[in-house]
CSV table of C-alpha atoms and ligand atoms in Angstrom, one decimal:
chain,number,residue,atom,x,y,z
A,1,MET,CA,33.7,29.7,1.6
A,2,THR,CA,37.4,28.9,2.5
A,3,LEU,CA,38.8,26.6,2.5
A,4,ILE,CA,38.4,24.2,5.9
A,5,GLY,CA,35.0,25.7,5.8
A,6,LEU,CA,34.7,23.5,2.7
A,7,SER,CA,36.1,20.9,4.2
A,8,ILE,CA,34.1,20.8,7.5
A,9,LEU,CA,30.8,21.0,5.3
A,10,LEU,CA,32.1,17.8,3.9
A,11,LEU,CA,32.8,15.7,6.4
A,12,LEU,CA,29.5,17.2,7.6
A,13,LEU,CA,28.1,15.5,5.3
A,14,LEU,CA,29.5,12.2,5.2
A,15,LEU,CA,28.3,11.8,8.7
A,16,LEU,CA,25.1,13.5,7.9
A,17,GLN,CA,25.1,10.3,5.2
A,18,ILE,CA,27.4,7.4,7.8
A,19,SER,CA,24.1,8.3,10.0
A,20,LEU,CA,21.6,8.1,7.7
A,21,LEU,CA,22.7,5.0,7.2
A,22,PHE,CA,22.9,3.7,10.2
A,23,ALA,CA,19.5,4.5,11.8
A,24,TRP,CA,19.1,1.8,9.9
A,25,GLN,CA,20.0,-1.0,11.8
A,26,ASP,CA,17.0,-4.4,11.7
A,27,TYR,CA,17.1,-7.4,9.9
A,28,LYS,CA,20.5,-7.8,10.7
A,29,ASP,CA,21.5,-11.9,9.9
A,30,TYR,CA,17.7,-11.9,9.5
A,31,HIS,CA,16.3,-15.2,7.1
A,32,VAL,CA,14.6,-16.0,4.4
A,33,TYR,CA,12.9,-18.7,3.6
A,34,GLU,CA,10.5,-20.0,0.8
A,35,LEU,CA,8.3,-22.7,0.6
A,36,THR,CA,5.3,-24.0,-1.7
A,37,PRO,CA,2.6,-26.1,0.1
A,38,ARG,CA,1.8,-29.1,-1.6
A,39,ASP,CA,-1.6,-29.7,-0.5
A,40,ALA,CA,-4.5,-28.5,1.5
A,41,ASN,CA,-3.4,-30.1,4.3
A,42,GLU,CA,0.2,-27.8,4.1
A,43,GLN,CA,-1.1,-24.6,3.2
A,44,SER,CA,-4.2,-24.6,6.5
A,45,LEU,CA,-1.0,-25.7,8.3
A,46,LEU,CA,1.3,-22.9,7.2
A,47,ARG,CA,-1.9,-20.6,8.0
A,48,GLN,CA,-2.3,-22.3,11.2
A,49,LEU,CA,1.9,-21.6,12.3
A,50,ALA,CA,1.6,-17.8,11.1
A,51,ARG,CA,-1.1,-17.4,13.6
A,52,GLU,CA,1.1,-19.6,16.6
A,53,GLN,CA,4.6,-17.2,14.9
A,54,PRO,CA,3.7,-14.2,15.4
A,55,HIS,CA,7.4,-13.2,15.4
A,56,TRP,CA,8.0,-14.9,12.2
A,57,ASP,CA,6.9,-12.7,9.6
A,58,PHE,CA,5.3,-14.3,6.7
A,59,LEU,CA,4.5,-12.7,3.4
A,60,GLY,CA,2.4,-12.1,1.6
A,61,PRO,CA,1.0,-13.4,-1.0
A,62,ARG,CA,-1.2,-16.4,1.0
A,63,ARG,CA,-4.0,-17.2,-1.4
A,64,ARG,CA,-6.3,-19.7,-1.5
A,65,GLN,CA,-5.1,-21.6,-4.3
A,66,ASN,CA,-2.8,-24.2,-3.3
A,67,ASP,CA,0.0,-23.3,-6.2
A,68,SER,CA,2.2,-20.9,-4.4
A,69,THR,CA,5.1,-19.7,-2.7
A,70,VAL,CA,4.8,-18.4,0.4
A,71,ARG,CA,7.9,-17.1,2.2
A,72,VAL,CA,9.3,-16.2,5.3
A,73,MET,CA,10.7,-13.7,7.9
A,74,VAL,CA,13.2,-14.6,10.5
A,75,PRO,CA,15.6,-13.3,13.4
A,76,HIS,CA,18.4,-14.8,13.4
A,77,GLU,CA,17.5,-16.5,17.3
A,78,GLU,CA,14.1,-17.9,15.6
A,79,VAL,CA,16.4,-20.0,13.0
A,80,ALA,CA,17.0,-23.1,14.5
A,81,SER,CA,13.5,-23.9,16.2
A,82,LEU,CA,11.5,-22.5,12.6
A,83,VAL,CA,13.9,-25.4,11.0
A,84,ALA,CA,12.7,-27.7,13.3
A,85,LEU,CA,9.9,-26.7,13.2
A,86,PHE,CA,9.0,-27.1,8.9
A,87,ASP,CA,11.3,-30.0,9.3
A,88,GLY,CA,8.7,-32.0,12.2
A,89,HIS,CA,6.1,-31.2,9.2
A,90,ARG,CA,7.9,-32.4,6.8
A,91,LEU,CA,7.1,-28.9,5.3
A,92,GLN,CA,9.8,-28.8,2.3
A,93,HIS,CA,11.6,-24.9,2.2
A,94,ARG,CA,14.3,-22.9,1.1
A,95,LEU,CA,16.7,-21.0,2.5
A,96,LEU,CA,16.6,-17.8,0.2
A,97,ILE,CA,18.3,-15.0,1.9
A,98,GLU,CA,20.6,-15.6,5.4
A,99,ASP,CA,21.5,-11.8,6.0
A,100,LEU,CA,18.3,-9.3,4.9
A,101,ALA,CA,20.5,-6.7,6.5
A,102,PRO,CA,23.1,-5.4,3.4
A,103,LEU,CA,20.2,-6.6,1.3
A,104,VAL,CA,17.8,-3.2,3.2
A,105,GLN,CA,21.0,-1.5,3.1
A,106,ALA,CA,21.9,-1.2,-0.2
A,107,GLN,CA,18.6,0.0,-1.3
A,108,ARG,CA,18.1,2.8,1.5
A,109,ALA,CA,21.7,3.9,-0.1
A,110,GLU,CA,20.2,3.7,-3.6
A,111,TYR,CA,17.3,6.1,-3.3
A,112,LEU,CA,18.8,8.1,-1.3
A,113,ARG,CA,21.4,8.6,-3.4
A,114,ARG,CA,19.3,9.3,-6.5
A,115,LYS,CA,17.4,11.5,-3.8
A,116,GLN,CA,20.8,13.7,-4.2
A,117,ARG,CA,19.8,16.0,-7.1
A,118,LEU,CA,15.9,16.6,-6.1
A,119,GLN,CA,15.0,19.9,-5.6
A,120,LEU,CA,11.7,19.9,-3.2
A,121,PRO,CA,9.0,20.9,-4.3
A,122,HIS,CA,9.9,19.1,-7.4
A,123,ILE,CA,9.9,15.6,-7.2
A,124,ASP,CA,10.8,12.8,-9.8
A,125,VAL,CA,7.9,10.0,-9.2
A,126,LEU,CA,10.3,8.0,-11.1
A,127,ALA,CA,13.7,8.8,-9.8
A,128,ALA,CA,13.0,8.0,-5.9
A,129,PHE,CA,11.0,6.9,-2.9
A,130,TYR,CA,9.8,9.7,-0.9
A,131,THR,CA,9.4,10.5,2.6
A,132,LEU,CA,5.5,11.6,4.3
A,133,ALA,CA,7.5,14.6,4.8
A,134,GLU,CA,8.4,15.4,1.3
A,135,ILE,CA,5.4,14.1,-0.4
A,136,ASN,CA,3.5,16.7,1.6
A,137,GLU,CA,5.7,19.3,0.6
A,138,TYR,CA,4.7,18.5,-2.7
A,139,LEU,CA,0.6,18.2,-2.0
A,140,ASP,CA,1.0,21.7,-1.1
A,141,SER,CA,2.8,23.4,-3.7
A,142,LEU,CA,0.6,21.8,-6.5
A,143,PRO,CA,-2.8,24.6,-5.4
A,144,GLU,CA,0.3,27.0,-6.3
A,145,ARG,CA,0.6,25.7,-9.4
A,146,TYR,CA,-3.1,24.8,-10.6
A,147,PRO,CA,-4.5,26.7,-8.6
A,148,ARG,CA,-7.9,26.0,-10.7
A,149,ARG,CA,-7.1,22.5,-10.4
A,150,ALA,CA,-5.8,21.6,-7.8
A,151,GLN,CA,-7.4,22.3,-3.3
A,152,VAL,CA,-5.8,19.5,-0.6
A,153,LYS,CA,-7.0,19.7,2.4
A,154,LEU,CA,-6.1,18.5,6.3
A,155,PHE,CA,-8.1,15.9,6.7
A,156,GLY,CA,-7.1,14.9,9.7
A,157,TRP,CA,-4.0,13.7,12.2
A,158,SER,CA,-2.0,10.1,12.8
A,159,TYR,CA,-1.9,8.9,16.3
A,160,GLU,CA,2.2,10.1,16.6
A,161,ARG,CA,-0.2,14.0,15.2
A,162,ARG,CA,1.4,13.8,11.4
A,163,PRO,CA,-0.9,15.3,8.9
A,164,ILE,CA,-3.0,13.1,6.7
A,165,LYS,CA,-3.6,14.9,3.6
A,166,VAL,CA,-6.1,14.7,0.7
A,167,LEU,CA,-5.1,16.5,-3.0
A,168,THR,CA,-8.4,16.4,-5.1
A,169,ILE,CA,-8.0,17.4,-8.9
A,170,SER,CA,-11.1,19.0,-10.5
A,171,ASN,CA,-10.0,20.5,-14.2
A,172,GLY,CA,-11.2,24.0,-13.6
A,173,ASP,CA,-14.3,24.8,-14.8
A,174,GLY,CA,-16.2,24.8,-11.7
A,175,ARG,CA,-19.0,22.8,-11.9
A,176,ARG,CA,-19.2,21.8,-8.5
A,177,ASN,CA,-20.0,18.4,-6.4
A,178,LYS,CA,-19.0,16.2,-9.6
A,179,PRO,CA,-19.0,12.2,-9.1
A,180,VAL,CA,-15.7,11.4,-7.6
A,181,ILE,CA,-12.9,8.7,-7.7
A,182,LEU,CA,-11.6,8.5,-4.7
A,183,ILE,CA,-8.0,6.5,-4.8
A,184,ASP,CA,-5.4,6.2,-2.0
A,185,GLY,CA,-1.9,4.9,-1.2
A,186,THR,CA,0.0,3.6,1.9
A,187,VAL,CA,-3.0,1.7,4.0
A,188,HIS,CA,0.0,-0.2,4.5
A,189,ALA,CA,3.3,0.8,5.7
A,190,ARG,CA,5.9,-1.7,3.7
A,191,GLU,CA,4.6,-1.1,0.1
A,192,TRP,CA,5.7,1.9,-1.4
A,193,ILE,CA,5.3,1.3,-4.2
A,194,SER,CA,1.3,2.3,-3.6
A,195,PRO,CA,2.8,6.1,-2.5
A,196,SER,CA,4.6,6.3,-6.0
A,197,MET,CA,2.2,5.4,-8.2
A,198,ALA,CA,-0.3,7.5,-6.0
A,199,LEU,CA,2.3,10.6,-7.3
A,200,TYR,CA,2.0,9.1,-10.7
A,201,ILE,CA,-1.5,9.3,-11.2
A,202,ILE,CA,-1.4,13.1,-9.9
A,203,GLN,CA,1.5,14.3,-12.2
A,204,GLN,CA,-0.2,12.2,-15.2
A,205,LEU,CA,-4.0,14.1,-14.2
A,206,LEU,CA,-2.0,18.0,-13.7
A,207,GLU,CA,1.4,17.6,-16.0
A,208,HIS,CA,-0.2,16.0,-18.5
A,209,PHE,CA,-3.7,17.3,-18.5
A,210,GLU,CA,-4.6,17.7,-22.1
A,211,GLU,CA,-4.1,13.5,-22.9
A,212,ASN,CA,-6.4,12.7,-20.3
A,213,GLN,CA,-8.7,15.5,-20.4
A,214,GLU,CA,-11.5,13.0,-20.4
A,215,LEU,CA,-10.9,11.8,-17.3
A,216,LEU,CA,-11.8,14.8,-15.9
A,217,GLN,CA,-14.4,16.1,-17.7
A,218,ASP,CA,-17.6,15.0,-15.6
A,219,TYR,CA,-15.4,13.5,-12.8
A,220,ASP,CA,-13.1,15.3,-9.3
A,221,TRP,CA,-9.9,12.5,-8.1
A,222,VAL,CA,-9.3,13.1,-4.8
A,223,ILE,CA,-6.4,11.0,-4.2
A,224,VAL,CA,-4.6,10.4,-0.6
A,225,PRO,CA,-1.1,8.7,-0.8
A,226,VAL,CA,-0.7,8.1,1.9
A,227,VAL,CA,-2.9,7.0,4.9
A,228,ASN,CA,-0.9,5.3,7.4
A,229,ALA,CA,1.6,8.1,7.9
A,230,ASP,CA,3.3,7.4,11.0
A,231,GLY,CA,4.5,3.9,9.8
A,232,TYR,CA,5.0,5.4,6.0
A,233,GLU,CA,7.4,7.2,8.6
A,234,HIS,CA,8.6,3.9,10.6
A,235,THR,CA,9.5,2.5,7.4
A,236,HIS,CA,11.5,5.2,7.0
A,237,SER,CA,13.8,5.5,9.5
A,238,GLU,CA,13.6,2.7,11.6
A,239,ALA,CA,12.2,-0.7,9.9
A,240,ARG,CA,11.9,-1.3,6.0
A,241,TYR,CA,9.1,-3.9,6.9
A,242,TRP,CA,6.3,-2.6,9.3
A,243,ARG,CA,2.8,-3.2,7.9
A,244,LYS,CA,0.7,-2.5,10.8
A,245,THR,CA,-0.3,1.5,12.7
A,246,ARG,CA,2.1,3.2,15.5
A,247,LYS,CA,-0.9,3.2,18.3
A,248,PRO,CA,0.4,1.1,21.4
A,249,THR,CA,-1.7,-1.7,21.6
A,250,SER,CA,-2.9,-4.1,24.4
A,251,ASP,CA,0.3,-5.8,24.5
A,252,PRO,CA,3.9,-4.2,25.7
A,253,GLU,CA,5.3,-6.4,23.5
A,254,CYS,CA,3.3,-5.5,20.1
A,255,VAL,CA,2.8,-2.0,18.6
A,256,GLY,CA,0.3,-1.9,15.7
A,257,THR,CA,-3.4,-2.6,14.4
A,258,ASP,CA,-4.1,-3.5,10.6
A,259,ILE,CA,-6.3,-0.3,9.4
A,260,ASN,CA,-7.4,-2.6,6.9
A,261,ARG,CA,-8.6,-5.0,9.7
A,262,ASN,CA,-9.9,-1.9,11.4
A,263,PHE,CA,-13.2,-0.7,9.4
A,264,GLY,CA,-16.3,-1.2,11.1
A,265,TYR,CA,-18.5,-2.6,8.3
A,266,GLU,CA,-18.5,-7.1,9.4
A,267,TRP,CA,-15.8,-6.3,11.4
A,268,GLY,CA,-13.9,-8.9,13.6
A,269,HIS,CA,-14.9,-12.1,12.0
A,270,ASP,CA,-12.4,-14.8,13.3
A,271,GLU,CA,-12.1,-16.1,9.4
A,272,GLY,CA,-10.0,-13.1,7.7
A,273,SER,CA,-8.6,-10.9,10.2
A,274,SER,CA,-6.8,-11.8,14.1
A,275,SER,CA,-8.1,-10.7,17.8
A,276,LEU,CA,-3.7,-10.9,18.9
A,277,PRO,CA,-2.8,-7.6,18.6
A,278,CYS,CA,1.4,-9.0,17.9
A,279,GLU,CA,0.0,-10.6,13.9
A,280,ASP,CA,-0.1,-8.1,11.2
A,281,ILE,CA,-3.7,-8.7,10.8
A,282,TYR,CA,-4.4,-7.6,14.3
A,283,ARG,CA,-7.6,-5.6,13.9
A,284,GLY,CA,-8.2,-3.3,17.0
A,285,GLU,CA,-9.9,-3.7,20.6
A,286,ARG,CA,-12.8,-1.7,18.1
A,287,PRO,CA,-13.8,-0.8,14.5
A,288,PHE,CA,-11.9,2.2,14.1
A,289,ASP,CA,-10.0,2.4,16.6
A,290,GLN,CA,-7.2,4.2,15.1
A,291,PRO,CA,-6.9,7.7,14.2
A,292,GLU,CA,-5.8,7.0,10.5
A,293,SER,CA,-8.9,4.4,9.9
A,294,GLN,CA,-11.6,7.3,11.4
A,295,VAL,CA,-10.0,9.7,8.7
A,296,LEU,CA,-10.1,7.5,5.1
A,297,ARG,CA,-13.4,6.6,7.0
A,298,ASP,CA,-13.9,10.2,7.2
A,299,ILE,CA,-12.5,11.1,3.9
A,300,LEU,CA,-15.4,8.5,1.9
A,301,LEU,CA,-18.7,9.5,4.3
A,302,HIS,CA,-17.1,12.9,2.7
A,303,HIS,CA,-17.5,11.7,-0.4
A,304,SER,CA,-20.4,8.7,-0.6
A,305,GLU,CA,-22.9,11.2,-2.0
A,306,ARG,CA,-20.8,10.7,-4.9
A,307,LEU,CA,-18.8,8.1,-4.8
A,308,ARG,CA,-18.3,6.3,-8.3
A,309,TRP,CA,-14.6,4.3,-7.7
A,310,TYR,CA,-13.1,3.6,-4.9
A,311,LEU,CA,-9.5,2.3,-5.4
A,312,SER,CA,-7.8,0.8,-2.2
A,313,LEU,CA,-3.5,0.8,-3.9
A,314,HIS,CA,-1.8,-1.8,-2.2
A,315,SER,CA,1.3,-4.6,-3.4
A,316,PHE,CA,1.8,-7.2,-4.0
A,317,GLY,CA,0.3,-9.6,-6.3
A,318,ASN,CA,-1.3,-8.0,-9.6
A,319,SER,CA,-3.9,-8.1,-8.6
A,320,LEU,CA,-8.1,-6.5,-8.5
A,321,LEU,CA,-10.1,-7.7,-5.9
A,322,LEU,CA,-12.8,-7.0,-5.2
A,323,PRO,CA,-15.7,-7.1,-2.0
A,324,TRP,CA,-16.1,-8.5,-0.4
A,325,GLY,CA,-13.5,-9.8,2.4
A,326,TYR,CA,-15.7,-11.0,4.6
A,327,THR,CA,-18.4,-14.0,3.1
A,328,ASN,CA,-17.7,-15.6,-0.1
A,329,THR,CA,-21.5,-14.7,-1.4
A,330,LEU,CA,-21.0,-12.2,-3.8
A,331,PRO,CA,-22.3,-8.8,-4.0
A,332,ASN,CA,-25.5,-7.7,-6.3
A,333,ASN,CA,-23.4,-5.3,-8.6
A,334,TYR,CA,-20.9,-7.6,-8.9
A,335,ASP,CA,-20.8,-7.2,-12.8
A,336,ASP,CA,-21.1,-4.2,-13.3
A,337,MET,CA,-17.9,-4.4,-10.9
A,338,MET,CA,-15.9,-7.0,-12.6
A,339,ALA,CA,-16.7,-5.3,-16.3
A,340,VAL,CA,-14.2,-2.3,-14.2
A,341,ALA,CA,-11.9,-4.3,-13.8
A,342,ASP,CA,-11.8,-6.5,-16.7
A,343,ALA,CA,-11.9,-3.6,-19.4
A,344,GLY,CA,-8.4,-2.5,-16.6
A,345,ALA,CA,-6.5,-6.3,-17.0
A,346,MET,CA,-7.3,-6.2,-20.5
A,347,ALA,CA,-6.2,-3.1,-20.9
A,348,ILE,CA,-2.4,-3.9,-18.7
A,349,VAL,CA,-2.3,-7.6,-20.9
A,350,HIS,CA,-2.5,-5.7,-24.6
A,351,ALA,CA,0.1,-2.9,-22.9
A,352,THR,CA,2.7,-5.0,-21.7
A,353,ASN,CA,1.8,-8.4,-21.0
A,354,GLY,CA,1.3,-8.1,-17.7
A,355,ILE,CA,-1.3,-10.4,-16.6
A,356,TYR,CA,-3.4,-9.3,-13.8
A,357,SER,CA,-5.8,-12.3,-11.5
A,358,TYR,CA,-9.4,-10.2,-10.5
A,359,GLY,CA,-12.2,-11.6,-8.4
A,360,SER,CA,-13.5,-10.7,-5.8
A,361,THR,CA,-11.2,-11.1,-2.2
A,362,ASN,CA,-12.6,-14.0,-0.7
A,363,TYR,CA,-12.0,-16.3,-3.8
A,364,VAL,CA,-9.1,-14.5,-5.3
A,365,LEU,CA,-7.2,-14.4,-2.6
A,366,TYR,CA,-8.3,-15.0,1.1
A,367,PRO,CA,-10.9,-13.8,3.3
A,368,THR,CA,-10.7,-10.7,5.6
A,369,SER,CA,-12.9,-8.8,7.1
A,370,GLY,CA,-13.3,-5.0,8.4
A,371,ASP,CA,-11.4,-4.1,5.1
A,372,THR,CA,-11.9,-0.5,3.9
A,373,VAL,CA,-13.5,-1.8,0.7
A,374,ASP,CA,-15.7,-4.0,1.8
A,375,TYR,CA,-16.3,-0.6,3.7
A,376,ALA,CA,-17.1,2.0,0.8
A,377,LEU,CA,-19.3,-0.6,-0.6
A,378,GLY,CA,-21.5,-1.5,2.3
A,379,VAL,CA,-21.8,1.6,4.0
A,380,ALA,CA,-19.4,4.5,2.2
A,381,ASN,CA,-22.2,4.0,-1.0
A,382,ALA,CA,-19.2,3.4,-3.8
A,383,SER,CA,-21.1,1.7,-7.3
A,384,VAL,CA,-17.3,-0.2,-7.3
A,385,ALA,CA,-15.3,-0.8,-4.7
A,386,MET,CA,-11.6,-2.2,-5.3
A,387,THR,CA,-7.9,-3.1,-3.9
A,388,MET,CA,-4.9,-3.3,-6.8
A,389,GLU,CA,-2.3,-5.2,-5.7
A,390,LEU,CA,1.1,-3.5,-7.7
A,391,PRO,CA,3.3,-5.8,-8.6
A,392,ALA,CA,5.6,-7.0,-6.9
A,393,GLY,CA,10.0,-6.3,-6.8
A,394,GLY,CA,13.0,-6.2,-4.7
A,395,PHE,CA,13.6,-8.8,-2.2
A,396,LEU,CA,10.4,-9.5,-0.3
A,397,GLY,CA,8.4,-8.0,-3.2
A,398,PHE,CA,7.4,-5.4,-1.2
A,399,ASP,CA,11.1,-3.7,-1.2
A,400,PRO,CA,11.5,-3.1,-5.7
A,401,TRP,CA,14.5,-0.8,-6.4
A,402,VAL,CA,14.1,2.7,-7.5
A,403,SER,CA,14.7,1.1,-11.2
A,404,HIS,CA,11.1,-0.8,-11.1
A,405,ILE,CA,9.3,2.2,-9.9
A,406,GLU,CA,8.7,3.1,-14.2
A,407,GLY,CA,8.2,-0.5,-15.2
A,408,ILE,CA,5.7,-0.5,-12.4
A,409,VAL,CA,3.2,3.0,-12.7
A,410,THR,CA,3.3,2.9,-16.4
A,411,GLU,CA,2.0,-0.2,-17.0
A,412,SER,CA,-0.5,0.1,-13.8
A,413,TRP,CA,-1.5,3.6,-15.0
A,414,VAL,CA,-2.7,2.1,-18.1
A,415,GLY,CA,-4.8,0.1,-16.1
A,416,VAL,CA,-6.1,2.6,-13.9
A,417,ARG,CA,-7.0,4.6,-16.8
A,418,ALA,CA,-8.8,1.8,-18.6
A,419,MET,CA,-10.9,1.6,-15.7
A,420,ALA,CA,-11.8,5.3,-14.9
A,421,VAL,CA,-12.7,5.3,-18.8
A,422,GLU,CA,-14.8,2.3,-18.0
A,423,VAL,CA,-16.2,3.5,-15.1
A,424,ILE,CA,-17.0,7.1,-16.8
A,425,ARG,CA,-18.8,5.0,-19.2
A,426,ARG,CA,-21.1,2.7,-16.7
A,427,TYR,CA,-22.0,5.6,-14.2
A,428,GLY,CA,-22.1,9.2,-16.3
A,429,SER,CA,-21.5,12.3,-15.1
A,430,HIS,CA,-24.4,12.8,-12.4
A,431,SER,CA,-24.0,12.4,-8.6
B,1,0X9,O1,-4.7,-8.3,2.9
B,1,0X9,C1,-4.9,-7.8,2.9
B,1,0X9,O2,-5.3,-6.4,3.5
B,1,0X9,C2,-4.7,-7.0,1.4
B,1,0X9,N1,-3.5,-8.0,0.8
B,1,0X9,S1,-2.1,-6.8,1.3
B,1,0X9,O3,-1.0,-8.2,0.9
B,1,0X9,N2,-2.2,-5.6,1.1
B,1,0X9,O4,-1.7,-6.7,2.6
B,1,0X9,C3,-5.9,-7.9,0.4
B,1,0X9,C4,-7.2,-6.2,1.0
B,1,0X9,C5,-7.8,-6.9,0.1
B,1,0X9,N3,-9.8,-6.7,-0.2
B,1,0X9,C6,-10.2,-6.6,-0.6
B,1,0X9,N4,-10.6,-6.5,-2.1
B,1,0X9,N5,-11.8,-6.7,0.3
B,2,ZN,ZN1,-1.6,-4.0,1.8
């Protein structure tokens, strides 16, 4: 190549890099405040404000306990009214971040830089976050690399027609219809450590097969790294802190439904979901009116005859959340599920001193209705159904730095592995 050709190429690469950074215009002058409600009154006041102010983003975990801290992210033009309202109610608050944009840009620059050495379809889970296209390319390469042990199936499409892929991992012994451990990630778009964790689990089971053979002896693992395909793409291209789907709602101002409030088991309770399209926990007009929820429902039902453990990966909160979300009564098999959660939490504490809380969602966190875990237990016949809220990282909890990935996923794998061993011990090898 001539010198001029080379310079033009370099210039183009530079322009591409700049345009990628500038495609990301959100969060300029967004402020983030932190509040710690002092009693139950302040707690419910905050909940009320979160309902009344859909443009203020109250970020989890909003727990039942009074002592938990809440962060709220607001655009610049809302700052004055937020401060006035908090002051008026004597809610103590402190400014944590004055302009979110450079922080988000710095994180984006970090992972784009790390990805430059990437040779698709190979990916290094610990070295970067990956887009949907990259994850799908990786998944599609697995059956060729592991013809006897990996199978990829397209289960359906998102609203914007992105593929939702499912990987089944077996030990290749040809035995059919083994009981199943089903794991999903990225029901919520901004929880980026969740697809990383799903990919890490895949690598443990495929690339580190020798060490993990016992987990595949009598069980197949079914893994869906990205459920909310459109939302996840949107967090890469437009808005890092997007949670919901991308299907328009009845309100022209507000897009998206929370997949984790859209499932058709005890759907629609006002405690635990919202009928307002602008809210982050908007449940949709009807159960399963989101294509992505339909796809995940179909995946669950397809395996329901042999579904021993359904694990939904979320962030953040260091917790293992069991059904029910919709009521404070406990399911019949609660003690069994608690024993599995206990095995996970104990393994983690021994390995890293990491502390997990565990128990019924309704007690440990807050009421939820229409979520995937309640559906898995209530309809899809799962023996154990669980949400794993992975550890927080970064500025708002959902945005760990690339350098945090390794610590989080290796610790969490210790827990997932120990829980799988416990599930297999309890529920045996027959489906
Ligand atoms: O609220 C949610 O959807 C989940 N928390 S998050 O911060 N990732 O949004 C928790 C759902 C837990 N529900 C059940 N385990 N039933
Ligand atoms: Zn979530």
